[in-house]
Coordinates of C-alpha atoms in Angstrom, one line a residue:
X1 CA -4.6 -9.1 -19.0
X2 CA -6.0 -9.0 -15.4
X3 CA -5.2 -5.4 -14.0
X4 CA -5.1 -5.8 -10.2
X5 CA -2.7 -5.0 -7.1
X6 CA 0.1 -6.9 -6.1
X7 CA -2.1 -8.8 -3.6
X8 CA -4.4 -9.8 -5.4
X9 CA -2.1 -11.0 -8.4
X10 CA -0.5 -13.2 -5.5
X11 CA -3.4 -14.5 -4.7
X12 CA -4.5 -15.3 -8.4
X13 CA -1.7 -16.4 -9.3
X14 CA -1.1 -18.5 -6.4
X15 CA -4.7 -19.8 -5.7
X16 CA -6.2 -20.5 -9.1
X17 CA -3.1 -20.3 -11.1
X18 CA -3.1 -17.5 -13.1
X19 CA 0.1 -17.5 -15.0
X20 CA 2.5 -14.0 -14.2
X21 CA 2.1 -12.3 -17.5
X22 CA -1.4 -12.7 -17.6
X23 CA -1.4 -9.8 -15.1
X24 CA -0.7 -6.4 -14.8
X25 CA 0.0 -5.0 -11.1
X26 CA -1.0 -1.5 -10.8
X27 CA 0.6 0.1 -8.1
X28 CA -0.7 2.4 -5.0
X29 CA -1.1 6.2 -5.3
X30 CA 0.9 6.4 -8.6
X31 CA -0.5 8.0 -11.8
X32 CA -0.4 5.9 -14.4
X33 CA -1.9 5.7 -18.2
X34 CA -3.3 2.5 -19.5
X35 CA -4.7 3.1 -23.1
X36 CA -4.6 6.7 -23.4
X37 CA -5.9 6.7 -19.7
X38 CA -4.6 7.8 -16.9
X39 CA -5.4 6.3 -13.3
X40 CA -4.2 6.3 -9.9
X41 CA -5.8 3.6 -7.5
X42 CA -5.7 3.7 -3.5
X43 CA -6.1 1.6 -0.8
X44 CA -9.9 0.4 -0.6
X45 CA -9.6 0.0 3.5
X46 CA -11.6 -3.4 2.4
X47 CA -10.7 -6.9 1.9
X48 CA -7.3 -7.7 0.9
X49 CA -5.9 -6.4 -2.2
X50 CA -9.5 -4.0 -2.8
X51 CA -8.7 -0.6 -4.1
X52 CA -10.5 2.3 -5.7
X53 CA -9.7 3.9 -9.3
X54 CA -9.8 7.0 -10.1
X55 CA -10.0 7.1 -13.9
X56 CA -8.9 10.3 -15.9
X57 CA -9.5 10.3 -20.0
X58 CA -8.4 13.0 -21.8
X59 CA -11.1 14.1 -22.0
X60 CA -11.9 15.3 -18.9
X61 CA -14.5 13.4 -17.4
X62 CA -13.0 11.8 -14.6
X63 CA -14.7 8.5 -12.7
X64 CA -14.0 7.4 -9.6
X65 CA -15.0 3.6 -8.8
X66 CA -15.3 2.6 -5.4
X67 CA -16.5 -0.6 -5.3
X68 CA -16.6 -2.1 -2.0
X69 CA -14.4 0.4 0.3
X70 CA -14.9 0.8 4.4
X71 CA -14.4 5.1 4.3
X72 CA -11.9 6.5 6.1
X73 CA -10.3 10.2 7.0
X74 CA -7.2 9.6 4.9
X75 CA -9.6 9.1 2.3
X76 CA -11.1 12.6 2.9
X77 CA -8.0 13.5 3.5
X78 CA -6.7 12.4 0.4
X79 CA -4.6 15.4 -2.1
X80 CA -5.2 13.8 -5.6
X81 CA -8.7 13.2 -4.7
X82 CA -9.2 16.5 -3.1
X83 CA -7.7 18.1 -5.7
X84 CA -9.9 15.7 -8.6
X85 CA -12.7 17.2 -10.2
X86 CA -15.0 13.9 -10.1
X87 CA -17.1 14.2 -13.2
X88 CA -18.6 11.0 -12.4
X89 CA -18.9 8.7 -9.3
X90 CA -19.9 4.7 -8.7
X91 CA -20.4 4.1 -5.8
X92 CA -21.2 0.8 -3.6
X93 CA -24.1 1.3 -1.6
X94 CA -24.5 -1.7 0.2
X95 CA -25.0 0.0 3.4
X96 CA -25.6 3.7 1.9
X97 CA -28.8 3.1 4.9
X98 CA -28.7 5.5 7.6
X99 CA -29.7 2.0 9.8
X100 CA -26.5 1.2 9.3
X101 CA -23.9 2.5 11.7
X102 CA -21.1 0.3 11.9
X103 CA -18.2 1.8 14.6
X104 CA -15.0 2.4 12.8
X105 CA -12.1 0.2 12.5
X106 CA -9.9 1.6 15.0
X107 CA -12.8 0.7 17.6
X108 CA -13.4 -2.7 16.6
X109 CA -10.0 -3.5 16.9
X110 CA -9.1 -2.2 20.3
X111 CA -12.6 -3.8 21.4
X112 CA -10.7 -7.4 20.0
X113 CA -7.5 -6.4 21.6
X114 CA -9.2 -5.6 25.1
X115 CA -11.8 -8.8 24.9
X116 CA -8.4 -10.6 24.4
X117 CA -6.6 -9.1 26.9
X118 CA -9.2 -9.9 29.4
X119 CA -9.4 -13.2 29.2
X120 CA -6.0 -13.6 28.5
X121 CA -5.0 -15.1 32.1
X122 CA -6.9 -18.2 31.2
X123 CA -5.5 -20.8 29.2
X124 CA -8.4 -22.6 29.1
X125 CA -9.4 -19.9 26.8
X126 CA -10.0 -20.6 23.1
X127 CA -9.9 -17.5 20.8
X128 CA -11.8 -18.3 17.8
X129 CA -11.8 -15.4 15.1
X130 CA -13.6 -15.9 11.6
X131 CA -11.9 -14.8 8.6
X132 CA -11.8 -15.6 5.2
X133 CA -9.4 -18.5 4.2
X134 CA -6.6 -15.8 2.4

């Protein structure tokens, strides 16, 4: 089984072909227990279909896995997470750097939005913007 969100099971499925019950979608801020474990994923901010889990054996010990996540304040914000006591953490550090200081979302996309807007009036104008093919 492939344990992913709906997203990303549509775009297994659809890209490579991953037959339907070969996957198991795991839904947004929902407790759950696969094998005796509970988890709860959220919204990574990331690429399409990128969460984080938080994993909570009985045992205890919770984990929280990040992998690749842009932080946000409703992830601060967050009341299961607040409320977690995070035994362990992994954590993507790709730009864990303080030379790293990338402006937030919100600001990039009203920068696009205004860039747009301001060359809007010609329609000579070609807007080119670079994304992954999904």
């Amino acid at each position: 089984k492939i344990y992913c969100t709906s997203i990303t099971a549509n775009l297994v499925h659809h890209k490579i072909g991953v037959p339907w019950d070969r996957m198991h979608v795991l839904p947004l801020n929902k407790r759950i227990t696969v094998a005796g474990i509970n988890l709860t994923c959220f919204e990574a901010n990331h690429c399409p279909g990128s969460i984080i889990i938080l994993f909570e054996p009985p045992n205890g010990k919770a984990v929280l896995h990040t992998g690749d996540f842009r932080f946000s304040s409703e992830m601060a914000n967050n009341p299961v997470l607040q409320s977690s006591h995070i035994h362990t953490l992994i954590l993507d550090t790709t730009y864990c750097n303080p030379r790293y200081d990338f402006p937030s979302q919100e600001i990039v996309i009203q920068f696009v939005i205004e860039a747009i807007q301001a060359e809007a009036f010609n329609p000579k104008t070609l807007f080119l913007i670079g994304s992954y093919t999904i």
